[in-house]
PDB file of C-alpha atoms in Angstrom:
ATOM      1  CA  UNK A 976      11.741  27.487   6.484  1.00 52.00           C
ATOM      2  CA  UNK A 977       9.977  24.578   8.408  1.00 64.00           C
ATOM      3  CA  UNK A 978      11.295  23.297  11.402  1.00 77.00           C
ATOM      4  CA  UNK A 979      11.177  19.452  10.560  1.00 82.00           C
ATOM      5  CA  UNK A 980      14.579  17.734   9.470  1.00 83.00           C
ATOM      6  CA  UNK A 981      14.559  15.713   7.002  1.00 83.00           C
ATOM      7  CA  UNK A 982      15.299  12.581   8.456  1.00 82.00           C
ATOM      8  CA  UNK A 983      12.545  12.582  10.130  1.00 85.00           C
ATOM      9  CA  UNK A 984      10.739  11.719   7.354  1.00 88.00           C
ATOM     10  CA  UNK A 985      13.014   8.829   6.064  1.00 86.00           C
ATOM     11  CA  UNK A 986      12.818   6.866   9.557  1.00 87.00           C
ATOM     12  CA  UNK A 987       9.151   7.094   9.013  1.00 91.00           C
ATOM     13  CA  UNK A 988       9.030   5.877   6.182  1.00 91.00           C
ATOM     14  CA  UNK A 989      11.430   3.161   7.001  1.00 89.00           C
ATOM     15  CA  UNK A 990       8.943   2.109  10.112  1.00 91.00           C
ATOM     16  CA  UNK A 991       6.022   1.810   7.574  1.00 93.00           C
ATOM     17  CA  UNK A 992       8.212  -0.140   5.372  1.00 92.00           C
ATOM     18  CA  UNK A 993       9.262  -2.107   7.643  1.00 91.00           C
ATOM     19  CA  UNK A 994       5.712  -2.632   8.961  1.00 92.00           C
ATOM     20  CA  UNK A 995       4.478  -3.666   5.543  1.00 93.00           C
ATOM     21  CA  UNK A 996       7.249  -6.561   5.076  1.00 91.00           C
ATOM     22  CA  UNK A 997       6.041  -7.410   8.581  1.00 90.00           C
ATOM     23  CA  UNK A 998       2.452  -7.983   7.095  1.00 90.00           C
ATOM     24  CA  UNK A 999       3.444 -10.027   4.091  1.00 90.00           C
ATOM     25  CA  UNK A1000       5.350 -12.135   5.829  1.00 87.00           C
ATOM     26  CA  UNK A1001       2.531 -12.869   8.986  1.00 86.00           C
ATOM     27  CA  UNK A1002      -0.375 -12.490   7.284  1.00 85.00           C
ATOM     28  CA  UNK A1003      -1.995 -15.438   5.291  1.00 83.00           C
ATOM     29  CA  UNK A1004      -4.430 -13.431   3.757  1.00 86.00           C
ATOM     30  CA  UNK A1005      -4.052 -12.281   0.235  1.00 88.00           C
ATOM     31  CA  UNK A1006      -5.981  -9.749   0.157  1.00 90.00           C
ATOM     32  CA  UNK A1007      -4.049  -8.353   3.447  1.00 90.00           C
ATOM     33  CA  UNK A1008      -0.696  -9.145   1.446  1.00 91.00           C
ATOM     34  CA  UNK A1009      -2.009  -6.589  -1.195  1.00 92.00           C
ATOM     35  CA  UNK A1010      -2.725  -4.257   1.488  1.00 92.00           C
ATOM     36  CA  UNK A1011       0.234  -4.564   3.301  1.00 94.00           C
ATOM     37  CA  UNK A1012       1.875  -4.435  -0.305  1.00 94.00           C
ATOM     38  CA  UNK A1013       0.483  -0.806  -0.354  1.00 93.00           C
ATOM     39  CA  UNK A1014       1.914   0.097   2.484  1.00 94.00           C
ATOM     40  CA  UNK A1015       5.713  -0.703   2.130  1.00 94.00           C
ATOM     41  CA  UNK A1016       4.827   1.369  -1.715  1.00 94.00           C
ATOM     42  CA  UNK A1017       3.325   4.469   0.469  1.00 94.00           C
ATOM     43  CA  UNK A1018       6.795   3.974   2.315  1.00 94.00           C
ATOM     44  CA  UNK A1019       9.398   4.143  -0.916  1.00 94.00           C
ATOM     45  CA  UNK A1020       6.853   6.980  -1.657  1.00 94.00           C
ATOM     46  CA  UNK A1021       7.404   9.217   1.147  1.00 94.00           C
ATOM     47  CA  UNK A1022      11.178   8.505   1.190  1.00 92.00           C
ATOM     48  CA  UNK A1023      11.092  10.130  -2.527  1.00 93.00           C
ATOM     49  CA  UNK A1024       9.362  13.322  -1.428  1.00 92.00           C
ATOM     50  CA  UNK A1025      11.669  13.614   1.695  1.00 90.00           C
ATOM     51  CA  UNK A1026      15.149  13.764  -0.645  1.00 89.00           C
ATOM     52  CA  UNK A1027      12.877  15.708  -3.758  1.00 90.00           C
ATOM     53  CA  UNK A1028      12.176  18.131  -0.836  1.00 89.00           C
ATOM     54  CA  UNK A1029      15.679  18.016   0.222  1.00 87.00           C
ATOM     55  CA  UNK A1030      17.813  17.806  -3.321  1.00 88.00           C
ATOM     56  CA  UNK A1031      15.125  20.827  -4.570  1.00 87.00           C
ATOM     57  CA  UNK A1032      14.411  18.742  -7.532  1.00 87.00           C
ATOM     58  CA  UNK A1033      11.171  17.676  -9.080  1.00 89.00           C
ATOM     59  CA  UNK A1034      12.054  14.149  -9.838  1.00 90.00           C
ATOM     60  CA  UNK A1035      11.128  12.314  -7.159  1.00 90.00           C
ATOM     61  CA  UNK A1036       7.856  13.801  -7.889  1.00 92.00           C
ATOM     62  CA  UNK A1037       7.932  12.240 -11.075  1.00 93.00           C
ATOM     63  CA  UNK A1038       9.070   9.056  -9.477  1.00 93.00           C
ATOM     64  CA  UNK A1039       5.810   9.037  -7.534  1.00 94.00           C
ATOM     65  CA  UNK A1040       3.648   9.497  -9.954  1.00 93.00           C
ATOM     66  CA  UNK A1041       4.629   6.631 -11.704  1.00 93.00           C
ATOM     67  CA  UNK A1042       4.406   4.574  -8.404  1.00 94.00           C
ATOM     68  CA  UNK A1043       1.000   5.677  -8.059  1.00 93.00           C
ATOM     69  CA  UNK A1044      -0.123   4.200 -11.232  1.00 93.00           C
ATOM     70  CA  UNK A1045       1.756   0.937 -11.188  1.00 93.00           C
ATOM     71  CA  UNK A1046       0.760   0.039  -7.908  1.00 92.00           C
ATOM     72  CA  UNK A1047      -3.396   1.216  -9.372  1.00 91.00           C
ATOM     73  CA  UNK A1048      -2.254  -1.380 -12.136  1.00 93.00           C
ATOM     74  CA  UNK A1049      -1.522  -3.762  -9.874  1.00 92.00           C
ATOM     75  CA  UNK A1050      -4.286  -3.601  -7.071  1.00 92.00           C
ATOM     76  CA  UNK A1051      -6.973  -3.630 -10.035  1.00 91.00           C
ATOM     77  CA  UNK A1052      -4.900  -7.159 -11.605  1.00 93.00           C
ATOM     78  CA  UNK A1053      -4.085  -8.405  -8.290  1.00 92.00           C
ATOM     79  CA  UNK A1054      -7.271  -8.181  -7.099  1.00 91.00           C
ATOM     80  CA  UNK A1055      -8.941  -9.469 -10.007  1.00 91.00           C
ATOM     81  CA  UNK A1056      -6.662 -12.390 -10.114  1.00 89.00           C
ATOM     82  CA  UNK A1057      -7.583 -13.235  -6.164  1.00 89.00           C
ATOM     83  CA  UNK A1058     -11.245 -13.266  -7.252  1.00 88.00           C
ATOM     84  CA  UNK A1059     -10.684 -16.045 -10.072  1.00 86.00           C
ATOM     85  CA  UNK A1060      -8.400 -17.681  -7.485  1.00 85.00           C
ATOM     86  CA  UNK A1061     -11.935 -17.309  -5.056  1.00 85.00           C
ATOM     87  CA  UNK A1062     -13.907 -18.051  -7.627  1.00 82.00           C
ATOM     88  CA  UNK A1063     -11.690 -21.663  -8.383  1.00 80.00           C
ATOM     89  CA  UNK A1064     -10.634 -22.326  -4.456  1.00 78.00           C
ATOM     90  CA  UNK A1065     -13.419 -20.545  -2.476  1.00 78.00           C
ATOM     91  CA  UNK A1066     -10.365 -19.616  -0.189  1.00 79.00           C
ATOM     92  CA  UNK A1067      -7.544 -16.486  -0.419  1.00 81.00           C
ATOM     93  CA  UNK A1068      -5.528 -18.182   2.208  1.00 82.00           C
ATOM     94  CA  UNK A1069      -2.246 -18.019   0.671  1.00 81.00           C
ATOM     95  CA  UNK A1070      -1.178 -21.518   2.941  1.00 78.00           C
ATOM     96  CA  UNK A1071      -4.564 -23.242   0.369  1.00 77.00           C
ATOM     97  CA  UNK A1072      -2.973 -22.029  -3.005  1.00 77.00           C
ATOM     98  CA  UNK A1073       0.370 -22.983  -3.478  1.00 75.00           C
ATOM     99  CA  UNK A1074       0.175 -24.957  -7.069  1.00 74.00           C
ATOM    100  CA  UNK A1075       3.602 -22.843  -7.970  1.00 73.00           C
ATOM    101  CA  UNK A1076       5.150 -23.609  -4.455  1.00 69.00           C
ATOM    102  CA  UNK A1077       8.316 -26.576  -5.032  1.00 58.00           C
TER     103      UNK A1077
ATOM    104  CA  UNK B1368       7.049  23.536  18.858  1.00 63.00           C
ATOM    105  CA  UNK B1369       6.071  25.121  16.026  1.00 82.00           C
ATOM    106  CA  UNK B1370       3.134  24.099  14.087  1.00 85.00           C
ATOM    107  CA  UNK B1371       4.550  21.841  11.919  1.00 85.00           C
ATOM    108  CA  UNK B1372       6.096  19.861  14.179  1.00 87.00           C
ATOM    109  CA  UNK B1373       3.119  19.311  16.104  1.00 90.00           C
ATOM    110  CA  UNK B1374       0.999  18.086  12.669  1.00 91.00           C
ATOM    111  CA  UNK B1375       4.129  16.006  11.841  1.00 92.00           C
ATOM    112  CA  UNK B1376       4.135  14.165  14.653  1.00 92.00           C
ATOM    113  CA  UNK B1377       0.326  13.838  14.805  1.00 94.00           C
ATOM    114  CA  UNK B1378       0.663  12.401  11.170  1.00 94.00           C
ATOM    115  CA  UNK B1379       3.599  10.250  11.913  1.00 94.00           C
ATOM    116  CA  UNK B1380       1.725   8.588  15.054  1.00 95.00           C
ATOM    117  CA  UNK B1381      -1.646   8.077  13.039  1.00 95.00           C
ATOM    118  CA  UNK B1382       0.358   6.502   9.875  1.00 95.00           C
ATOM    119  CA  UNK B1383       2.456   4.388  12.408  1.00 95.00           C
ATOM    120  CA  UNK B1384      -0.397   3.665  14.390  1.00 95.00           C
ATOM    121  CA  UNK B1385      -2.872   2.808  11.058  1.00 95.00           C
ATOM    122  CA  UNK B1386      -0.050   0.172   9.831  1.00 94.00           C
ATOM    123  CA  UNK B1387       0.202  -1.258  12.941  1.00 93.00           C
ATOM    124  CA  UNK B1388      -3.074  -2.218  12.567  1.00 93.00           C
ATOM    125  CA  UNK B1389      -3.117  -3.260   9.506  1.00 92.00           C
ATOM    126  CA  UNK B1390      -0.584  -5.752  10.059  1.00 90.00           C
ATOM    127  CA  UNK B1391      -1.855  -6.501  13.434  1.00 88.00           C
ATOM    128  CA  UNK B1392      -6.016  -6.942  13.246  1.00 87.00           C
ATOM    129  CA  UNK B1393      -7.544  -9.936  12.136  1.00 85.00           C
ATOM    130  CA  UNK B1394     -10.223  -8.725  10.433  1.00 86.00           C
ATOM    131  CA  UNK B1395      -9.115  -7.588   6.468  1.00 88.00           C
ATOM    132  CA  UNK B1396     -12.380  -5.175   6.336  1.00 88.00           C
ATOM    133  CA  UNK B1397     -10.728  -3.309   9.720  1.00 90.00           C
ATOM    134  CA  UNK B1398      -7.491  -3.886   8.403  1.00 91.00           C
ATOM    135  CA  UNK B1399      -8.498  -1.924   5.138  1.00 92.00           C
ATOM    136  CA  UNK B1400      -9.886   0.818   7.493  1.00 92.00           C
ATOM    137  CA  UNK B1401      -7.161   1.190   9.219  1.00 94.00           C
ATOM    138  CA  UNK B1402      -4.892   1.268   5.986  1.00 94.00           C
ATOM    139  CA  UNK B1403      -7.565   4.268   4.737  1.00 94.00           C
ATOM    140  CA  UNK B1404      -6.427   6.505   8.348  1.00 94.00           C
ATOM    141  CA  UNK B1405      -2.452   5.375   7.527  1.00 95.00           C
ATOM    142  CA  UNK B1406      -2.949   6.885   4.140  1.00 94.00           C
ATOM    143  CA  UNK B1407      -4.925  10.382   5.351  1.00 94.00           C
ATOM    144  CA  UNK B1408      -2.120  10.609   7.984  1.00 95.00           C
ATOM    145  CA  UNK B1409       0.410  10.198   4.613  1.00 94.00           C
ATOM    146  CA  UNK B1410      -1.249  12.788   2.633  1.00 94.00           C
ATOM    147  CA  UNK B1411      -0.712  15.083   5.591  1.00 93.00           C
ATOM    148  CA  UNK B1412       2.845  14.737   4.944  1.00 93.00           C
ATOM    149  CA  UNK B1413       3.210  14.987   1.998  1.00 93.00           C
ATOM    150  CA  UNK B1414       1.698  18.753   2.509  1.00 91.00           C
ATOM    151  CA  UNK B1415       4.249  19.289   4.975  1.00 90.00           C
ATOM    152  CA  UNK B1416       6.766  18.419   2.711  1.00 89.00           C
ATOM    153  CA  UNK B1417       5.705  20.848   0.030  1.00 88.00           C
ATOM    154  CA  UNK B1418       4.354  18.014  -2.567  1.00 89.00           C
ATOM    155  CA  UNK B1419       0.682  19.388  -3.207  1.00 89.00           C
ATOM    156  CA  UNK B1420      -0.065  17.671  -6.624  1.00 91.00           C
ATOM    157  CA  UNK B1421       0.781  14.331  -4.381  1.00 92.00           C
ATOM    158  CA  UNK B1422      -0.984  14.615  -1.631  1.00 93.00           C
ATOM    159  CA  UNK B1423      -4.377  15.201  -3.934  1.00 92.00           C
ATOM    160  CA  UNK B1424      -3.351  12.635  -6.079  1.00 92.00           C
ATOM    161  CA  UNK B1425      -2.603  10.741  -3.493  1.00 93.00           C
ATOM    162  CA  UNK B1426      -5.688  10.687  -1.737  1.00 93.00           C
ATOM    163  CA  UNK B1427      -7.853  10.520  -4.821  1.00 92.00           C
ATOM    164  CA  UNK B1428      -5.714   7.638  -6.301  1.00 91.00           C
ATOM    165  CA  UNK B1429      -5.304   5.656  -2.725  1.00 89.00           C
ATOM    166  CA  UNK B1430      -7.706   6.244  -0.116  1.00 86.00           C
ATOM    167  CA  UNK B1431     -10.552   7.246  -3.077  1.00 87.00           C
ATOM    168  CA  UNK B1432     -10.112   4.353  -5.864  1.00 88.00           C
ATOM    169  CA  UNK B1433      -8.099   1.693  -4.588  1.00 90.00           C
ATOM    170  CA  UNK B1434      -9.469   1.848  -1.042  1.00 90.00           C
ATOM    171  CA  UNK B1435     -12.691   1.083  -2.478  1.00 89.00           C
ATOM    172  CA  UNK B1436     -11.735  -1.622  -4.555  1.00 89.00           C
ATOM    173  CA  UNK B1437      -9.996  -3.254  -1.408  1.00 89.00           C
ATOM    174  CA  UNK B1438     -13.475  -2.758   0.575  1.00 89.00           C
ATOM    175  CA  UNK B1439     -15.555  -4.204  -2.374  1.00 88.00           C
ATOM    176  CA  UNK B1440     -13.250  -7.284  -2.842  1.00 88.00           C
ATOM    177  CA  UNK B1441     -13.324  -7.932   0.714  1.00 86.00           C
ATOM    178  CA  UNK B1442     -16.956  -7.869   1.182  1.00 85.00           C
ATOM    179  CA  UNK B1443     -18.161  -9.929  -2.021  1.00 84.00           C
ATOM    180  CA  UNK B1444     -15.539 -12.322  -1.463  1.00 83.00           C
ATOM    181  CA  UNK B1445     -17.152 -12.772   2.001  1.00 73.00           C
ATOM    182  CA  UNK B1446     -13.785 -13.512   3.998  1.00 70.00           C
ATOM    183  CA  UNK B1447     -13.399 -14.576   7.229  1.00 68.00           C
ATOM    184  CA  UNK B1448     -11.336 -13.510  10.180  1.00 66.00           C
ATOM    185  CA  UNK B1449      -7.936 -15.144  10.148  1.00 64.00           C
ATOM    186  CA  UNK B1450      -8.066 -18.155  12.629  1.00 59.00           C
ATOM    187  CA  UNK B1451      -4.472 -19.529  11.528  1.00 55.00           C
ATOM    188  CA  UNK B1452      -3.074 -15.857  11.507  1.00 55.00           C
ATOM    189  CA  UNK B1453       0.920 -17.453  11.491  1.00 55.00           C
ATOM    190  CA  UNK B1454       0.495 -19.763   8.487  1.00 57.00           C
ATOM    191  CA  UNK B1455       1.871 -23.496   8.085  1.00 57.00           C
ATOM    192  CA  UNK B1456       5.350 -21.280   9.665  1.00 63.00           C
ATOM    193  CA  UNK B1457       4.725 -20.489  13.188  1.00 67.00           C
ATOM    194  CA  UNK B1458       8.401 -19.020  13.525  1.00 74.00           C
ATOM    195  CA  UNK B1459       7.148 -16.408  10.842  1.00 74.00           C
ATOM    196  CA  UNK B1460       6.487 -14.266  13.426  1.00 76.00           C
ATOM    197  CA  UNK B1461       9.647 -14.242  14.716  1.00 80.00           C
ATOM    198  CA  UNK B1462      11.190 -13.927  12.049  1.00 82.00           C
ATOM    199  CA  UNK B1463       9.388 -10.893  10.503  1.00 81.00           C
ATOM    200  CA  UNK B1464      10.229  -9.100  13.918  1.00 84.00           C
ATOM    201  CA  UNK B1465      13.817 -10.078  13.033  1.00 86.00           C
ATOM    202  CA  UNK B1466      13.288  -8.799   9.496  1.00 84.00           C
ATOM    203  CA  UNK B1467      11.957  -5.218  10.818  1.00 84.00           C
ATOM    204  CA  UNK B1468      14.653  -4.527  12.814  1.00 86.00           C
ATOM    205  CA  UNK B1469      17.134  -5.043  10.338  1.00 85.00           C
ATOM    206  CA  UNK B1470      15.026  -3.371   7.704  1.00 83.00           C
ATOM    207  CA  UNK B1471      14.926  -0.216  10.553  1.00 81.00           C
ATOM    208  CA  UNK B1472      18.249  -0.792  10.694  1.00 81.00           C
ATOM    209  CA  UNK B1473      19.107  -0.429   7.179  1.00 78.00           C
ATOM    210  CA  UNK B1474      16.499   2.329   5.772  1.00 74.00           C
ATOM    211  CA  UNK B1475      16.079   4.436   9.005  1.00 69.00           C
ATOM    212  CA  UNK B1476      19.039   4.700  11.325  1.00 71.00           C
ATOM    213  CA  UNK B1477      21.808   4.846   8.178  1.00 68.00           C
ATOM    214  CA  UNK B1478      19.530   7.758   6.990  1.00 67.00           C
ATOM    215  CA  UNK B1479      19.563   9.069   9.892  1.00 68.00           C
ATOM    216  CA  UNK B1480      23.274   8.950  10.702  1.00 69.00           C
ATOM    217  CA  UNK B1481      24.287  10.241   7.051  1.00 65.00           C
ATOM    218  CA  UNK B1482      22.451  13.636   8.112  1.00 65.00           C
ATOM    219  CA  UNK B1483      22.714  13.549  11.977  1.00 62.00           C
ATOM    220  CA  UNK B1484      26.802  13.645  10.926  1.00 61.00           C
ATOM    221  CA  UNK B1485      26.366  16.830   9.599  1.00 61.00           C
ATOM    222  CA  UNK B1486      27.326  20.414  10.840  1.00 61.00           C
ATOM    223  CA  UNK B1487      23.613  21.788  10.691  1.00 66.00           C
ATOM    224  CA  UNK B1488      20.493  19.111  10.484  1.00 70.00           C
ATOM    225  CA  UNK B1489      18.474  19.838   6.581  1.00 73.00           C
ATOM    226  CA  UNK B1490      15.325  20.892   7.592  1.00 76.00           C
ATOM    227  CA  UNK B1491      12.302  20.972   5.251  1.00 78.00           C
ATOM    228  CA  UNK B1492      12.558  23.453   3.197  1.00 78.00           C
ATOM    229  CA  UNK B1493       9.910  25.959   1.529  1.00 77.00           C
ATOM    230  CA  UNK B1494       9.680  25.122  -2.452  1.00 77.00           C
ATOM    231  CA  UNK B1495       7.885  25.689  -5.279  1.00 78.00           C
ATOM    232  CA  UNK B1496       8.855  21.802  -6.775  1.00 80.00           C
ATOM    233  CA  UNK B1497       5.608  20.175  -5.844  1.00 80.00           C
ATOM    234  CA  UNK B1498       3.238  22.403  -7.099  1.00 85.00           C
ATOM    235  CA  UNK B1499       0.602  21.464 -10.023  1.00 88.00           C
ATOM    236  CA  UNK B1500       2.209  23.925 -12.411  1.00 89.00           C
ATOM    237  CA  UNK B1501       6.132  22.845 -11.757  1.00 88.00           C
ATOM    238  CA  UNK B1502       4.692  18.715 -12.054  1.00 90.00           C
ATOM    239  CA  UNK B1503       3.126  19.833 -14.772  1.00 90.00           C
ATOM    240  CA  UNK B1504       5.788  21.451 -16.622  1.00 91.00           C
ATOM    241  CA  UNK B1505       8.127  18.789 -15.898  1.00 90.00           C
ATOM    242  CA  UNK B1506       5.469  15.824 -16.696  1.00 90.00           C
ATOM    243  CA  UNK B1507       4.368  17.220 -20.097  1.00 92.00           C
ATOM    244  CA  UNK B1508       7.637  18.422 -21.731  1.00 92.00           C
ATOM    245  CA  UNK B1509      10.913  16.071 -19.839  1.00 91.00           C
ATOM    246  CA  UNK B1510       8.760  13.529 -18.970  1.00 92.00           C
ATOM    247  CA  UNK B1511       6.193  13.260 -21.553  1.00 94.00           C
ATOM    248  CA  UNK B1512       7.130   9.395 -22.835  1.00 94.00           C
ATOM    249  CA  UNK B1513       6.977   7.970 -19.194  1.00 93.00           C
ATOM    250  CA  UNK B1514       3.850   9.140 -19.453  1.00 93.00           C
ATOM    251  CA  UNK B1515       2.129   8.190 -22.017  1.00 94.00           C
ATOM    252  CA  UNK B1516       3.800   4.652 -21.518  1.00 94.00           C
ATOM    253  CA  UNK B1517       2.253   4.873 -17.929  1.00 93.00           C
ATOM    254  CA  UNK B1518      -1.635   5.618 -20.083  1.00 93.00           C
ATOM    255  CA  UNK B1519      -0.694   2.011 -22.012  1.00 95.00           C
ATOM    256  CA  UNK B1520       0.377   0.422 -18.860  1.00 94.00           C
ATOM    257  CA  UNK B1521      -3.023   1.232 -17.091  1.00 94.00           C
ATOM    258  CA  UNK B1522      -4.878   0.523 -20.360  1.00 95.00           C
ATOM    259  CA  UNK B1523      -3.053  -3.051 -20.330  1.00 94.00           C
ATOM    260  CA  UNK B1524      -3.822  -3.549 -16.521  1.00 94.00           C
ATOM    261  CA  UNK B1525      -7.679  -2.565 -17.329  1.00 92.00           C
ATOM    262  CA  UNK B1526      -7.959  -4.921 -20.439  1.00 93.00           C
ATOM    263  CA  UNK B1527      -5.984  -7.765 -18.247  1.00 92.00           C
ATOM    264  CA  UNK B1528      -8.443  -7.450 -15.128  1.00 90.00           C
ATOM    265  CA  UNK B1529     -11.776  -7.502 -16.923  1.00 90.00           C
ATOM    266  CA  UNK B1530     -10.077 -10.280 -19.295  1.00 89.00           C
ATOM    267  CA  UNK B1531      -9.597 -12.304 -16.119  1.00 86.00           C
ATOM    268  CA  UNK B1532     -12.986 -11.540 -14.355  1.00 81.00           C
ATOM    269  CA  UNK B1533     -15.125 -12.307 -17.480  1.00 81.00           C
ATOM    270  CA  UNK B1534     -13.565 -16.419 -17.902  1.00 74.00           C
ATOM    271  CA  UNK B1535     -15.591 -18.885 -16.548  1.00 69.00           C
ATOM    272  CA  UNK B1536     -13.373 -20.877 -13.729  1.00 63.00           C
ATOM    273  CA  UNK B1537     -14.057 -23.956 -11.454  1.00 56.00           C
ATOM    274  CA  UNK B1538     -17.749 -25.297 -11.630  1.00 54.00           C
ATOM    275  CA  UNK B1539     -19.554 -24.595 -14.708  1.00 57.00           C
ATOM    276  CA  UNK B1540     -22.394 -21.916 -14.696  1.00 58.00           C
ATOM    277  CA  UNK B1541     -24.923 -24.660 -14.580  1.00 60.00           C
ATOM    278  CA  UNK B1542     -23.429 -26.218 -11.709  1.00 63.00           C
ATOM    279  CA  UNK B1543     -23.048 -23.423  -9.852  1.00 64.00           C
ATOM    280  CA  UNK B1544     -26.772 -22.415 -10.502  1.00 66.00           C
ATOM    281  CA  UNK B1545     -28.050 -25.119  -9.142  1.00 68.00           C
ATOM    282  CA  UNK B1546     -25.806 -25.628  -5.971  1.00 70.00           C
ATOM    283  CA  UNK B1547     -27.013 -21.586  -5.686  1.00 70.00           C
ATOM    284  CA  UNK B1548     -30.502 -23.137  -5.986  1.00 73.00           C
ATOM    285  CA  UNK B1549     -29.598 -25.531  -3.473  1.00 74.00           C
ATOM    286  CA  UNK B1550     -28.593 -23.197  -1.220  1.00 74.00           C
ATOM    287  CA  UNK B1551     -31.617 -21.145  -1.191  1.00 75.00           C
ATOM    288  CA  UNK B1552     -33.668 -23.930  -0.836  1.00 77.00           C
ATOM    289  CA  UNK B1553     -31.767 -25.053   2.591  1.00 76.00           C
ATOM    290  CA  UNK B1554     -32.401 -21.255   3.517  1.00 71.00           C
ATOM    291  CA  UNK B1555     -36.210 -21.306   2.762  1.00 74.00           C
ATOM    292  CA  UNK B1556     -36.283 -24.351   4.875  1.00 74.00           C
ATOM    293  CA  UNK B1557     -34.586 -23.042   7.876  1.00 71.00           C
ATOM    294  CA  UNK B1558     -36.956 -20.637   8.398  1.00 66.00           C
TER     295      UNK B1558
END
């Protein structure tokens, strides 16, 4: 038996979370977006482990996987999307490209 | 203090520490460093909490492949330090501190409460869930359709990307060539 409760692990995750919608919303760079994006996903991730761990059940494992390659789906199209945007703007500052904003 | 304790807590200070600054430095390559130490501190973790398979996976997947596609991004796009960090919304930054707090709120302190209530705290327990063999098992026989959609999802995401890198955008090539030209003719003459 370890000696960590399981909580534990959920506030953490809820700081990084919580740090990552932090970064979306302050940052004006899209390619920090993404990252930040990554971080609130590493988040849900280790909330998943900490109840798998706790419920004994291999799901949440499953869950994770999954997460892992949707957000590898997305980095390689997001990225390659913020390259044609560089490519068209010669800018990622998300205040420069707002076409779709009202 | 038991072992444990002491790596979780050295794991939860370098994650917290690594997405601080992320969020917080103004340069993306440092920012992308610092996201590489948040994610090393994760897969620490996740060994602590028994998940194996994830914590390779997860620092093949993250800080191997998409790390480096962050880094290469950053440095042939050539972008520069943030000088309007707040956007066109300076109260942003209030308002995102607002946000985190009642995101911490929400996620963290209910959790906690809902297991602090108890009689005796769950602790993390000793399993044999997150092994490569039990993963295994379960992704090849329960959860064998997920996963093969998941193979046509990154297939679709692969096709889509190098479909979007290969159009020509903006300027036309011959446009661009010569402004390129341009360019290296201002440079020749500076020197």
């Amino acid at each position: 038996m370890l000696s960590i409760p399981v909580h534990y692990f959920l506030i953490l995750g809820a700081i990084l979370f919580g740090l990552g919608v932090v970064g979306v919303i302050t940052r004006r760079n899209a390619i920090v977006i993404f990252m930040s994006i990554e971080l609130m996903l590493n988040a849900v991730n280790l909330t998943f482990l900490a109840f798998s761990n706790y419920l004994n059940n291999v799901e949440g494992h499953i869950f994770v996987f999954m997460i892992m390659v949707v957000a590898a789906a997305e980095v390689a199209v997001g990225l390659a999307i913020i390259v044609a945007i560089f490519r068209l703007r010669e800018t990622v500052h998300v205040d420069d490209i707002r076409l779709l904003k009202w | 203090m038991a072992l444990e304790s002491i790596l979780f807590w050295l794991f939860a200070m370098l994650a917290v520490g690594g997405g601080v600054g992320v969020v917080v430095h103004p340069n993306p390559v440092k920012s992308a460093l610092f996201l590489v130490v948040t994610f090393f501190a994760l897969a620490g973790e996740y060994v602590l909490l028994m998940a194996h398979f994830v914590a390779i996976v997860h620092i093949a997947v993250y800080a191997g492949a998409i790390m480096v596609l962050f880094l290469f991004v950053i440095m042939l796009l050539n972008v520069q330090e943030e000088s309007r960090l707040a956007g066109v919304w300076g109260f942003m930054r209030y308002f995102s501190v607002v946000l985190f707090v009642a995101l911490f709120v929400q996620l963290g302190y209910f959790g906690y409460q809902g297991f602090f209530g108890a009689e005796n705290v769950p602790l993390v327990r000793e399993t044999e869930i997150g092994t490569v063999e039990q993963i295994g098992t379960a992704l090849f026989s329960q959860y064998v359709l997920p996963f093969e959609i998941a193979s046509i999802l990154l297939l679709t995401a692969m096709i889509g990307a190098l479909y979007l890198s290969k159009q020509k955008l903006g300027l036309g090539e011959p446009a661009r060539a010569a402004r390129v030209k341009e360019a290296l003719h201002e440079k020749e003459e500076a020197h």
